[in-house]
Amino acid sequence: MSSAAATWRGLGDRIRELPRPVVWAIGAAVLVLLILLPFAYQPASGFIDDCVTALAYVVMALGLNIVVGFAGLLDLGYVAFYAIGAYVIGWYGSGFFAAIAGGKGLHVWAESAGALPGIHFNFLIVLVVAAVYAALAGMIIGLPTLRLRGDYIAIVTLAFGEITRVFAINGADIHPFGKDYPLTLGRQGITPIDPIDLPFVKQFDPLNLRPWYWFALAMVLVVLFVNFRLRDSRLGRAWIALREDEVAAASMGVPLVKTKLKAYATGAAFGGMSGAFLASYLNTVNADQFEFSFSIFVLAMIILGGLGSIWGVVLGAVALSFINSRLIPDVLNGVPHKVGLNFDLTELSFGIFGFLLVIMMVLRPEGLLPERRRQIELTEGVGGDETLYEARA
Amino acid sequence: MTDRLAAERSARTGTPAASGDREATSTILQAVAVSKIFGGLVAVDGVDFEIPRRSIVSIIGPNGAGKTTFFNMLTGLYKPSAGRIGFDGRDITARRPDVITSLGMARTFQNIRLFATMTALENVMVGQHARMKAGLFASVLRLPRVRQEEREVREKARETLEYVGLRPSLLDQMAANLSYGDQRRVEIARALASDPKLLLLDEPTAGMNPQESARLTQFMETLRRERGLTILLIEHDMKVVMGVSDRVTVLDHGEKIAEGDPDEVRADKRVVEAYLGRQEGR
Ligand SMILES: Nc1ncnc2c1ncn2[C@@H]1O[C@H](COP(=O)(O)OP(=O)(O)OP(=O)(O)O)[C@@H](O)[C@H]1O
Ligand SMILES: [Mg+2]
């Protein structure tokens, strides 16, 4: 065991043993620091930019963690919910449907859009719609997997992610609501997207990243809160029970279909919200953003951090997104040239993530900050699997 | 003799009792001509079976006789290939296991199936799932009624674990870390926590020493007396079976070969044959 790994474990356990008020005080102090962080940098600093992206990824990772970490349903198509959330703001928060209302635009609670053509909903409405659409999509993807187990679920979800991407690419030729209303703009991308516009504050400015940062931080806090509340609830226990033993869970009165669909829907809703935020932040919705590799990227975050462990997942998401945005392009990218090789390391970033995962599996399979439950599971190998339940929906 | 009884019974109970006179009927469960076929193997073969309310009934039979398969059909894990099952006045043939649990049936497994990485207390809390109401949004908001329900469920889990005799210091231990005997206790507590009318125990004394078996036997009597439970037991230990059962049903190769009170069954020639092996008896 590496000593770094041992230190991490020690830290996790030590924090758990501290008295409650001390933990709250530390948490409050960290939160204040996080809120003040942007003032230490320029309003358009590259570091804050990376932080905003990292926070959006934390939201996605926490969503995927509900499906994979809590309920134990391996989902390789999570990028679909990123796409759905992004297209929701593409549809309802840009000039994309310019023909709507005879070119005069459809505006809901969106003063700063003025008289622009297209549909412009307030961002809070967009967030809710994105969550609802993604949740519905999550249940649709969930339905065919209900009769399946393990690897087969992974294959179906992977296919669903790819189908979504193909729709995104070819969406310019798909007109479900008439020829003026295509589904997407394919690789060309829908742009510009409305910046976030909240009641009582000025519309967000693409050159001042601070409000974006604070909004992303607020989203993370809300999603964290929901995660903790759900984990310690009737539903959270049911998720873990069916992850541990589906047959026993069903026999104890847990309805498998409902419980799984709730996991898919909740996890997807967070992905959709984060997708809408990222699209607004990046100012574009482009089919090339929704590659299969992104699903793996988010999955790698939760495995690195510790499947099922909420804090571990936060840590894993922050770590991987900074490795992606900083370590690989800034620090490591010169390395191949120095040793006389001529290639761009950023092209290999997924190879590097894969390598990291392999190292993790060898040194610390339970993740950086493991869920307490997993520690014993992986070290002592409990739980057998025996097909017993004659699966039916 | 037993054959004639079975024929009579199936004639009388062409279909499971209709609902309405639920409490009035004296049988809590009846199975009519239930079969299960796996590929070419007939694991359970046209078994008629019933359990009187507040009785303790045992199913015995050699290894592979189809006892566990029969349990799995009663609890909804397997769909019967043929036949009907009625429980507490309702037809439950091929209903989902969670529905059957919420109707009042609970079970333990031959090879203990606890939620390994959950604590003893959490395991028993899951057992109450069907009796709880908290939904997704109410849980996120932790509404007062959710908070109240959580408190009650936790308290009931604690009481139930105490009732089955788990040491209080073990409540927050992961199930996987418990001793074999304690795991059996937690599994029974988990089943009891769902407020069953009928409790199904699949070889609960497997791996227990004689004192522990005797204690479990007493515990079953206590359950019936204090909680009005009906118990269906699969058991290999004849001392337990003969000591506790009101009735015994014997399966062999998926067929019911005998049924009656313990003394009758013990004296039955086919039962003796099934247990000693047919080769010698021919
Ligand atoms: N899911 C299954 N698929 C195929 N065959 C099965 C299945 N489950 C049970 N069987 C077979 O059905 C027969 C009855 O098995 P069952 O487990 O019901 O026996 P049992 O009476 O519980 O035996 P034991 O005393 O060993 O527990 C066996 O031959 C077994 O191999
Ligand atoms: Mg068995």
XYZ file of C-alpha atoms and ligand atoms in Angstrom:
707
model
C 0.000 0.000 0.000
C 1.327 3.382 -0.892
C 1.685 5.772 2.005
C -0.265 8.456 0.147
C -3.222 6.114 -0.027
C -2.880 5.338 3.656
C -2.885 9.053 4.453
C -6.080 9.548 2.505
C -7.839 6.787 4.322
C -6.604 8.143 7.629
C -7.970 11.546 6.735
C -11.405 10.240 5.841
C -11.708 8.261 9.045
C -10.369 11.072 11.184
C -12.910 13.540 9.806
C -15.671 11.039 10.502
C -14.578 10.752 14.118
C -14.569 14.500 14.813
C -17.457 15.899 16.868
C -20.345 17.243 14.793
C -19.919 20.963 15.607
C -16.240 20.789 14.615
C -17.150 19.191 11.283
C -19.766 21.876 10.670
C -17.285 24.615 11.525
C -14.667 23.189 9.147
C -17.305 22.812 6.457
C -18.462 26.401 6.870
C -14.880 27.682 6.723
C -14.170 25.707 3.536
C -17.376 27.001 1.996
C -16.485 30.621 2.762
C -13.061 30.101 1.209
C -14.673 28.580 -1.879
C -17.055 31.530 -2.179
C -14.215 34.037 -1.855
C -11.868 32.137 -4.170
C -12.719 34.074 -7.398
C -11.620 37.356 -5.802
C -8.079 36.055 -5.701
C -8.089 35.864 -9.501
C -8.902 38.078 -12.477
C -12.602 38.041 -13.469
C -11.750 36.168 -16.676
C -8.939 34.049 -15.233
C -8.231 30.697 -16.810
C -8.162 29.088 -13.395
C -11.694 30.207 -12.561
C -12.723 28.943 -15.984
C -11.379 25.518 -15.056
C -13.107 25.711 -11.691
C -16.479 26.397 -13.314
C -16.057 23.385 -15.589
C -14.944 21.240 -12.663
C -18.015 22.227 -10.640
C -20.306 21.377 -13.552
C -18.594 17.990 -13.791
C -19.093 17.459 -10.054
C -22.840 17.818 -10.618
C -22.723 15.203 -13.386
C -20.567 12.842 -11.362
C -22.939 13.091 -8.400
C -25.812 12.270 -10.735
C -24.088 9.255 -12.241
C -23.117 8.142 -8.754
C -26.776 7.658 -7.888
C -27.195 5.209 -10.747
C -23.865 3.410 -10.602
C -22.690 3.987 -7.048
C -25.916 3.666 -5.105
C -28.142 1.459 -7.230
C -25.305 -0.519 -8.832
C -26.569 -0.111 -12.405
C -23.587 0.351 -14.709
C -24.445 3.210 -17.074
C -22.142 3.851 -20.033
C -24.411 6.324 -21.779
C -24.513 9.173 -19.305
C -23.432 11.654 -21.971
C -26.975 11.394 -23.349
C -28.257 13.447 -20.423
C -25.562 16.070 -20.917
C -26.775 16.293 -24.521
C -30.438 16.504 -23.591
C -29.811 19.245 -21.042
C -27.678 21.164 -23.526
C -30.281 20.903 -26.279
C -33.019 22.015 -23.922
C -31.279 25.356 -23.549
C -30.440 25.243 -27.256
C -34.179 25.055 -27.959
C -35.558 27.223 -25.192
C -32.730 29.678 -24.670
C -31.344 30.847 -27.999
C -32.359 32.220 -31.391
C -32.434 28.666 -32.786
C -36.183 28.586 -33.467
C -36.110 31.983 -35.141
C -39.399 31.371 -36.920
C -41.400 31.061 -33.741
C -44.308 33.524 -33.347
C -43.694 34.902 -36.826
C -40.149 35.925 -36.009
C -41.096 37.985 -32.973
C -39.794 35.415 -30.529
C -41.356 33.733 -27.529
C -40.150 35.140 -24.240
C -40.918 33.855 -20.794
C -39.613 35.857 -17.862
C -36.559 36.852 -19.893
C -36.270 40.641 -20.077
C -32.676 40.783 -21.232
C -33.516 38.884 -24.403
C -35.338 42.044 -25.509
C -37.230 41.419 -28.726
C -34.867 38.776 -30.086
C -36.382 36.068 -32.256
C -36.372 32.485 -30.970
C -37.555 31.002 -27.692
C -36.079 32.565 -24.590
C -37.031 31.108 -21.238
C -35.585 32.262 -17.979
C -32.642 30.058 -17.047
C -34.380 28.721 -13.949
C -37.226 27.470 -16.127
C -34.673 25.994 -18.526
C -33.025 24.162 -15.625
C -36.323 22.627 -14.562
C -37.229 21.638 -18.117
C -33.758 20.164 -18.652
C -34.103 18.135 -15.458
C -37.556 16.886 -16.463
C -36.595 15.967 -20.038
C -33.451 14.218 -18.888
C -35.362 12.360 -16.179
C -37.893 11.162 -18.749
C -35.072 10.071 -21.028
C -33.484 8.348 -18.057
C -36.626 6.307 -17.519
C -36.867 5.466 -21.209
C -33.291 4.212 -21.205
C -34.035 2.414 -17.959
C -37.018 0.462 -19.238
C -35.204 -1.946 -21.570
C -32.517 -2.593 -18.961
C -34.946 -3.661 -16.266
C -34.834 -7.271 -17.270
C -31.078 -7.241 -17.614
C -28.140 -7.517 -15.305
C -24.636 -6.146 -15.082
C -22.810 -6.176 -18.374
C -25.975 -6.172 -20.433
C -27.183 -2.989 -18.794
C -23.855 -1.419 -19.705
C -24.281 -2.367 -23.363
C -27.840 -1.033 -23.614
C -26.935 2.268 -21.954
C -23.874 2.609 -24.169
C -26.072 2.175 -27.222
C -28.491 4.759 -25.910
C -25.672 7.286 -25.534
C -24.565 6.633 -29.099
C -28.112 6.909 -30.451
C -28.422 10.289 -28.765
C -25.186 11.437 -30.371
C -26.281 10.262 -33.806
C -29.519 12.185 -33.389
C -27.502 15.242 -32.375
C -25.274 14.974 -35.455
C -28.091 14.393 -37.919
C -30.648 16.515 -36.124
C -30.444 19.313 -38.674
C -32.311 17.046 -41.080
C -34.907 15.933 -38.571
C -37.959 18.178 -38.422
C -40.509 16.719 -36.039
C -42.446 20.008 -35.771
C -42.259 21.430 -39.298
C -39.459 22.488 -41.607
C -38.548 25.611 -39.635
C -37.923 23.589 -36.517
C -35.051 21.136 -36.896
C -33.983 19.082 -33.886
C -30.369 20.293 -33.725
C -27.788 22.066 -35.818
C -25.495 19.047 -35.888
C -21.773 19.700 -35.824
C -22.240 23.329 -36.742
C -23.619 23.939 -33.291
C -26.356 26.146 -31.917
C -24.827 29.461 -30.895
C -25.070 31.895 -29.228
C -26.861 30.539 -26.191
C -28.475 32.911 -23.727
C -26.193 33.601 -20.793
C -27.757 32.855 -17.428
C -30.254 35.514 -16.474
C -31.530 35.402 -12.919
C -34.131 37.554 -11.245
C -32.700 40.532 -9.302
C -29.162 40.226 -10.720
C -27.608 41.413 -13.943
C -27.449 38.940 -16.809
C -24.210 36.942 -16.602
C -21.335 38.338 -18.626
C -19.176 35.922 -20.633
C -16.111 37.919 -19.639
C -16.746 37.952 -15.913
C -16.585 34.353 -14.770
C -17.297 35.019 -11.103
C -21.112 34.786 -11.260
C -20.817 31.615 -13.315
C -18.560 30.171 -10.667
C -20.951 31.052 -7.868
C -23.896 29.658 -9.745
C -22.055 26.383 -10.394
C -21.039 26.228 -6.752
C -24.659 26.733 -5.713
C -25.721 23.917 -8.043
C -23.138 21.621 -6.486
C -24.394 22.466 -2.999
C -27.994 21.756 -3.948
C -27.082 18.472 -5.611
C -24.927 17.472 -2.641
C -27.827 18.184 -0.329
C -30.184 16.054 -2.431
C -27.630 13.256 -2.558
C -27.192 13.121 1.192
C -30.907 13.332 1.860
C -31.664 10.550 -0.599
C -28.852 8.323 0.570
C -30.211 8.384 4.116
C -33.803 7.764 3.111
C -36.112 4.865 2.431
C -35.271 5.159 -1.263
C -31.516 5.327 -0.692
C -31.601 2.175 1.415
C -33.636 0.453 -1.269
C -31.044 1.419 -3.908
C -28.195 0.017 -1.871
C -30.205 -3.089 -1.032
C -30.827 -3.855 -4.673
C -27.199 -3.179 -5.497
C -26.263 -5.740 -2.853
C -28.817 -8.425 -3.656
C -31.711 -7.904 -6.023
C -33.449 -11.126 -5.058
C -33.375 -10.371 -1.365
C -34.427 -6.772 -1.967
C -37.451 -7.835 -3.998
C -38.336 -10.411 -1.361
C -38.206 -7.719 1.317
C -40.786 -5.636 -0.515
C -38.606 -3.372 -2.657
C -40.295 -2.961 -6.057
C -37.400 -3.397 -8.473
C -38.817 -1.562 -11.470
C -39.932 1.542 -9.614
C -36.794 1.741 -7.548
C -34.482 1.393 -10.528
C -36.418 3.897 -12.603
C -36.185 6.408 -9.783
C -32.415 5.967 -9.742
C -32.173 6.457 -13.500
C -34.465 9.483 -13.440
C -32.745 11.226 -10.537
C -29.259 10.609 -11.892
C -30.289 11.780 -15.351
C -31.950 14.941 -14.021
C -28.639 16.126 -12.578
C -26.879 15.375 -15.855
C -29.494 17.421 -17.705
C -29.165 20.388 -15.361
C -25.422 20.382 -15.636
C -25.707 20.062 -19.422
C -27.926 23.137 -19.661
C -25.505 25.077 -17.496
C -22.457 24.025 -19.508
C -24.144 24.883 -22.799
C -24.923 28.369 -21.548
C -21.416 28.724 -20.173
C -19.696 27.464 -23.330
C -22.183 29.441 -25.425
C -22.705 26.592 -27.874
C -24.449 23.259 -28.258
C -22.503 21.188 -30.686
C -22.974 17.503 -31.520
C -19.250 16.835 -31.121
C -19.458 17.568 -27.408
C -21.379 14.361 -26.830
C -18.816 11.670 -27.548
C -18.906 8.265 -25.874
C -15.593 9.117 -24.247
C -17.366 11.732 -22.131
C -19.468 9.015 -20.489
C -16.265 7.198 -19.646
C -14.745 10.418 -18.358
C -17.574 10.883 -15.838
C -17.520 7.200 -14.926
C -13.775 7.445 -14.311
C -14.418 10.332 -11.904
C -16.688 8.300 -9.678
C -14.504 5.210 -9.791
C -11.418 7.254 -8.983
C -13.169 8.972 -6.093
C -14.934 5.903 -4.728
C -18.186 4.470 -6.080
C -21.080 5.344 -3.833
C -19.088 7.747 -1.679
C -20.469 11.253 -2.090
C -17.316 13.104 -0.994
C -15.156 10.676 -2.912
C -17.091 11.427 -6.070
C -16.662 15.171 -5.546
C -12.939 14.665 -5.109
C -12.690 12.364 -8.135
C -14.568 14.813 -10.358
C -12.431 17.781 -9.299
C -9.227 15.781 -9.660
C -9.986 14.406 -13.115
C -11.275 17.652 -14.501
C -8.124 19.455 -13.375
C -5.929 16.688 -14.716
C -7.800 17.161 -17.975
C -7.675 20.954 -18.055
C -4.325 21.659 -16.385
C -1.978 18.774 -15.810
C -2.143 17.232 -19.252
C -2.072 20.368 -21.471
C 0.158 22.551 -19.280
C 2.512 20.326 -17.382
C 2.821 17.035 -19.170
C 2.352 18.172 -22.730
C 6.021 19.152 -23.157
C 7.207 15.728 -22.056
C 7.002 13.840 -25.387
C 9.005 16.578 -27.118
C 11.679 16.561 -24.428
C 12.231 12.848 -24.859
C 12.354 13.276 -28.620
C 8.843 12.090 -29.499
C 6.631 14.129 -31.698
C 2.998 13.907 -30.644
C 0.470 15.907 -28.728
C -0.231 14.482 -25.290
C -3.702 16.059 -25.115
C -4.741 13.645 -27.856
C -3.874 10.847 -25.507
C -5.739 12.169 -22.498
C -8.151 9.259 -22.433
C -5.225 6.898 -22.508
C -3.927 8.708 -19.475
C -7.262 8.388 -17.664
C -7.314 4.704 -18.483
C -3.820 4.360 -17.105
C -4.859 6.197 -13.936
C -7.791 3.856 -13.481
C -5.557 0.809 -13.845
C -3.191 2.199 -11.215
C -6.156 2.854 -8.947
C -7.469 -0.667 -9.393
C -4.128 -2.038 -8.311
C -3.363 0.289 -5.409
C -6.735 1.309 -4.148
C -9.696 -0.332 -5.856
C -12.202 1.205 -3.450
C -11.344 4.751 -4.638
C -9.665 7.746 -3.014
C -12.324 8.329 -0.374
C -14.201 5.046 -0.305
C -17.773 4.631 0.786
C -17.513 3.029 4.185
C -19.532 0.063 2.956
C -17.180 -0.672 0.074
C -14.061 -0.937 2.170
C -15.040 -4.257 3.602
C -16.674 -5.472 0.456
C -13.511 -5.218 -1.604
C -11.145 -6.430 1.037
C -13.186 -9.338 2.281
C -15.139 -10.294 -0.784
C -18.648 -10.753 0.526
C -21.833 -11.500 -1.328
C -22.345 -14.230 -3.854
C -24.431 -14.047 -6.944
C -26.851 -16.671 -7.897
C -29.484 -16.213 -10.530
C -32.742 -16.862 -8.864
C -35.182 -14.187 -9.749
C -37.020 -14.899 -12.963
C -36.775 -11.320 -14.091
C -39.877 -9.718 -15.419
C -40.988 -6.138 -15.507
C -54.308 -42.927 2.109
C -52.403 -39.728 1.519
C -53.188 -39.925 -2.190
C -56.885 -40.040 -1.521
C -56.614 -37.060 0.830
C -54.820 -35.057 -1.798
C -57.366 -35.891 -4.462
C -60.199 -34.916 -2.164
C -58.547 -31.674 -1.305
C -57.905 -30.626 -4.864
C -61.472 -31.444 -5.781
C -62.729 -29.304 -2.936
C -60.464 -26.370 -3.678
C -60.699 -26.141 -7.444
C -59.705 -22.500 -7.132
C -58.125 -20.673 -4.240
C -60.628 -19.089 -1.873
C -62.204 -15.898 -3.127
C -61.624 -12.675 -1.256
C -64.195 -11.258 1.123
C -64.258 -13.870 3.849
C -60.536 -13.418 4.411
C -60.330 -13.629 8.171
C -63.050 -16.209 8.267
C -61.211 -18.857 6.280
C -59.026 -21.037 8.389
C -56.391 -21.590 5.707
C -53.951 -18.774 5.134
C -52.272 -20.308 2.121
C -53.281 -22.875 -0.397
C -51.475 -24.194 -3.417
C -53.365 -26.191 -6.006
C -51.522 -28.551 -8.351
C -48.419 -26.354 -8.425
C -45.591 -27.450 -10.730
C -42.250 -26.071 -11.743
C -40.330 -27.354 -14.718
C -36.744 -26.301 -15.448
C -35.956 -27.346 -18.990
C -36.566 -31.071 -18.788
C -36.408 -31.298 -15.012
C -39.659 -31.388 -13.077
C -38.540 -29.782 -9.822
C -42.022 -29.558 -8.320
C -44.735 -31.838 -9.635
C -48.395 -30.995 -9.119
C -48.229 -30.312 -5.413
C -51.428 -29.530 -3.468
C -50.743 -27.902 -0.187
C -52.388 -25.819 2.451
C -51.499 -24.098 5.678
C -54.015 -23.494 8.458
C -53.835 -20.089 10.148
C -51.546 -19.893 13.183
C -50.082 -23.302 12.573
C -46.487 -24.357 12.150
C -46.105 -26.541 9.089
C -42.921 -28.191 7.865
C -41.816 -29.341 4.455
C -39.191 -32.052 4.507
C -37.573 -34.177 1.870
C -34.185 -35.334 0.597
C -31.766 -32.936 -1.103
C -33.055 -31.713 -4.430
C -36.624 -32.685 -3.607
C -37.909 -29.278 -4.708
C -38.532 -27.676 -1.317
C -36.725 -24.410 -2.011
C -38.219 -24.253 -5.484
C -41.660 -24.530 -3.907
C -40.799 -21.653 -1.544
C -39.616 -19.562 -4.459
C -42.952 -20.010 -6.183
C -44.897 -19.071 -3.064
C -42.858 -15.889 -2.626
C -43.007 -14.896 -6.288
C -39.374 -15.463 -7.223
C -40.370 -18.222 -9.623
C -43.449 -18.330 -11.781
C -45.194 -21.688 -11.414
C -45.263 -23.681 -14.655
C -48.761 -24.785 -13.676
C -51.168 -24.484 -10.770
C -52.516 -21.675 -8.611
C -51.495 -20.212 -5.293
C -53.868 -18.398 -2.965
C -52.778 -16.392 0.036
C -54.998 -14.788 2.631
C -57.993 -14.829 0.341
C -56.205 -13.546 -2.777
C -54.836 -15.274 -5.827
C -51.113 -14.542 -5.797
C -50.029 -16.879 -8.578
C -47.027 -15.288 -10.331
C -47.419 -11.959 -8.557
C -44.261 -9.912 -8.004
C -42.269 -10.762 -4.872
C -42.561 -7.248 -3.444
C -46.340 -7.341 -3.867
C -46.521 -10.687 -2.103
C -44.399 -9.272 0.711
C -46.690 -6.297 1.094
C -49.641 -8.698 1.279
C -48.055 -10.253 4.335
C -45.609 -13.013 3.462
C -41.942 -12.863 4.444
C -39.088 -15.288 4.156
C -35.512 -16.166 4.921
C -33.117 -17.889 2.557
C -31.355 -21.224 2.775
C -28.021 -19.565 2.020
C -28.358 -16.349 4.023
C -28.964 -13.372 1.762
C -28.410 -10.269 3.840
C -27.408 -6.940 2.324
C -23.782 -7.516 3.134
C -22.534 -3.939 3.314
C -25.490 -2.602 5.236
C -25.601 -2.655 9.009
C -27.827 -5.051 10.918
C -30.141 -2.155 11.688
C -30.300 -0.986 8.066
C -31.052 -4.506 6.886
C -34.055 -4.642 9.161
C -35.116 -1.158 8.081
C -35.181 -2.339 4.468
C -37.477 -5.113 5.658
C -40.042 -2.412 6.474
C -39.887 -0.898 2.976
C -43.327 -2.095 1.984
C -44.855 -0.626 5.139
C -43.321 2.811 4.573
C -44.627 5.718 2.521
C -41.833 8.282 2.084
C -41.378 9.187 -1.575
C -38.504 10.812 -3.429
C -39.446 14.468 -3.008
C -40.711 14.105 0.529
C -37.407 12.456 1.466
C -35.337 15.250 -0.073
C -37.349 17.838 1.818
C -37.436 15.590 4.875
C -40.994 16.574 5.661
C -42.119 16.138 9.264
C -44.023 12.967 8.439
C -40.905 11.510 6.781
C -38.817 12.373 9.799
C -41.418 10.771 12.031
C -41.569 7.648 9.871
C -37.773 7.294 9.845
C -37.715 7.518 13.611
C -40.413 4.886 14.007
C -38.830 2.540 11.493
C -35.460 2.808 13.186
C -37.036 2.189 16.570
C -38.964 -0.814 15.299
C -35.823 -2.240 13.698
C -34.041 -1.918 17.016
C -36.878 -3.622 18.880
C -37.116 -6.426 16.360
C -33.388 -7.110 16.559
C -33.649 -7.178 20.321
C -36.604 -9.551 20.015
C -34.574 -12.055 17.989
C -31.760 -11.743 20.509
C -29.064 -9.744 18.733
C -26.696 -8.057 21.167
C -27.279 -4.264 21.119
C -23.598 -3.648 20.471
C -23.980 -5.327 17.076
C -26.772 -3.120 15.734
C -24.423 -0.950 13.709
C -22.136 -3.730 12.515
C -22.047 -4.491 8.811
C -24.007 -7.663 8.186
C -20.976 -9.254 6.537
C -18.989 -8.913 9.747
C -21.521 -10.755 11.903
C -21.146 -14.339 13.004
C -23.185 -16.959 11.209
C -25.699 -17.291 14.013
C -26.146 -13.525 14.251
C -26.645 -13.305 10.500
C -29.472 -15.837 10.826
C -30.982 -13.692 13.580
C -30.783 -10.535 11.483
C -32.355 -12.317 8.544
C -35.293 -13.439 10.670
C -35.606 -9.939 12.115
C -35.596 -8.473 8.614
C -38.433 -10.781 7.628
C -40.388 -10.057 10.824
C -40.017 -6.320 10.306
C -42.312 -6.482 7.293
C -45.184 -7.464 9.632
C -45.884 -10.774 7.950
C -48.864 -12.994 8.586
C -46.968 -15.947 7.182
C -43.276 -16.468 7.795
C -41.296 -18.838 5.569
C -38.039 -20.191 6.956
C -35.726 -22.145 4.653
C -33.514 -24.402 6.786
C -33.064 -21.867 9.581
C -31.121 -24.265 11.807
C -28.543 -25.195 9.186
C -25.140 -24.828 10.798
C -26.520 -24.435 14.305
C -25.570 -26.563 17.285
C -28.315 -28.478 19.157
C -28.755 -25.804 21.841
C -29.170 -23.081 19.229
C -31.620 -25.240 17.302
C -33.640 -25.827 20.443
C -33.708 -22.109 21.130
C -34.914 -21.398 17.623
C -37.635 -24.011 18.017
C -38.856 -22.247 21.120
C -38.644 -18.940 19.339
C -40.981 -20.194 16.621
C -43.524 -21.160 19.273
C -43.120 -17.718 20.816
C -43.723 -16.052 17.478
C -46.943 -17.913 17.005
C -48.105 -17.228 20.532
C -47.107 -13.584 20.822
C -47.550 -12.385 17.269
C -50.132 -14.777 15.912
C -47.838 -15.808 13.082
C -48.223 -18.775 10.815
C -44.912 -20.444 10.028
C -43.850 -22.600 7.116
C -40.572 -24.320 7.721
C -38.168 -26.242 5.508
C -35.965 -28.266 7.781
C -33.601 -31.207 7.717
C -33.199 -31.531 11.472
C -35.849 -34.113 12.405
C -35.702 -33.194 16.047
C -36.768 -29.670 15.215
C -39.393 -30.817 12.725
C -40.985 -33.366 15.021
C -40.843 -31.020 17.989
C -42.445 -27.974 16.492
C -44.694 -28.962 13.596
C -48.449 -29.335 13.632
C -48.285 -30.876 10.198
C -45.516 -32.185 8.000
C -45.458 -32.460 4.218
C -42.903 -34.670 2.537
C -41.596 -33.956 -0.942
C -39.491 -36.316 -2.983
C -38.440 -35.709 -6.564
C -40.867 -32.808 -6.681
C -43.870 -34.907 -5.649
C -45.742 -34.800 -2.418
C -45.382 -38.337 -1.062
C -46.862 -37.911 2.388
C -48.634 -35.465 4.618
C -49.952 -35.516 8.165
C -48.996 -34.938 11.752
C -45.393 -35.744 12.684
C -46.122 -39.245 14.002
C -48.083 -40.296 10.932
C -45.355 -39.070 8.650
C -42.628 -40.743 10.616
C -44.438 -44.056 10.262
C -45.116 -43.669 6.545
C -43.412 -46.333 4.449
C -42.742 -44.131 1.443
C -41.107 -41.525 3.648
C -38.808 -44.072 5.174
C -37.953 -45.295 1.697
C -37.285 -41.816 0.405
C -34.926 -41.141 3.254
C -33.128 -44.465 3.377
C -32.848 -44.739 -0.366
C -34.956 -46.809 -2.669
C -32.197 -49.197 -3.689
C -32.336 -51.219 -0.484
C -36.113 -50.992 -0.121
C -36.507 -51.599 -3.878
N -33.089 -22.082 -11.200
C -32.988 -23.405 -11.445
N -32.694 -23.848 -12.688
C -32.604 -25.138 -12.947
N -32.769 -26.114 -12.033
C -33.046 -25.743 -10.772
C -33.170 -24.379 -10.406
N -33.461 -24.303 -9.082
C -33.516 -25.565 -8.643
N -33.268 -26.439 -9.649
C -33.279 -27.888 -9.531
O -34.507 -28.259 -8.996
C -34.342 -29.346 -8.104
C -34.931 -28.990 -6.772
O -34.090 -28.062 -6.129
P -34.428 -27.379 -4.751
O -33.374 -26.370 -4.488
O -35.813 -26.904 -4.750
O -34.270 -28.587 -3.726
P -34.367 -28.606 -2.160
O -35.420 -29.564 -1.823
O -34.458 -27.246 -1.628
O -32.963 -29.236 -1.771
P -31.967 -28.918 -0.563
O -32.434 -29.752 0.578
O -30.652 -29.404 -1.067
O -32.022 -27.486 -0.318
C -32.861 -29.666 -8.065
O -32.611 -30.740 -8.930
C -32.228 -28.401 -8.578
O -31.036 -28.681 -9.241
Mg -33.319 -26.022 -0.494
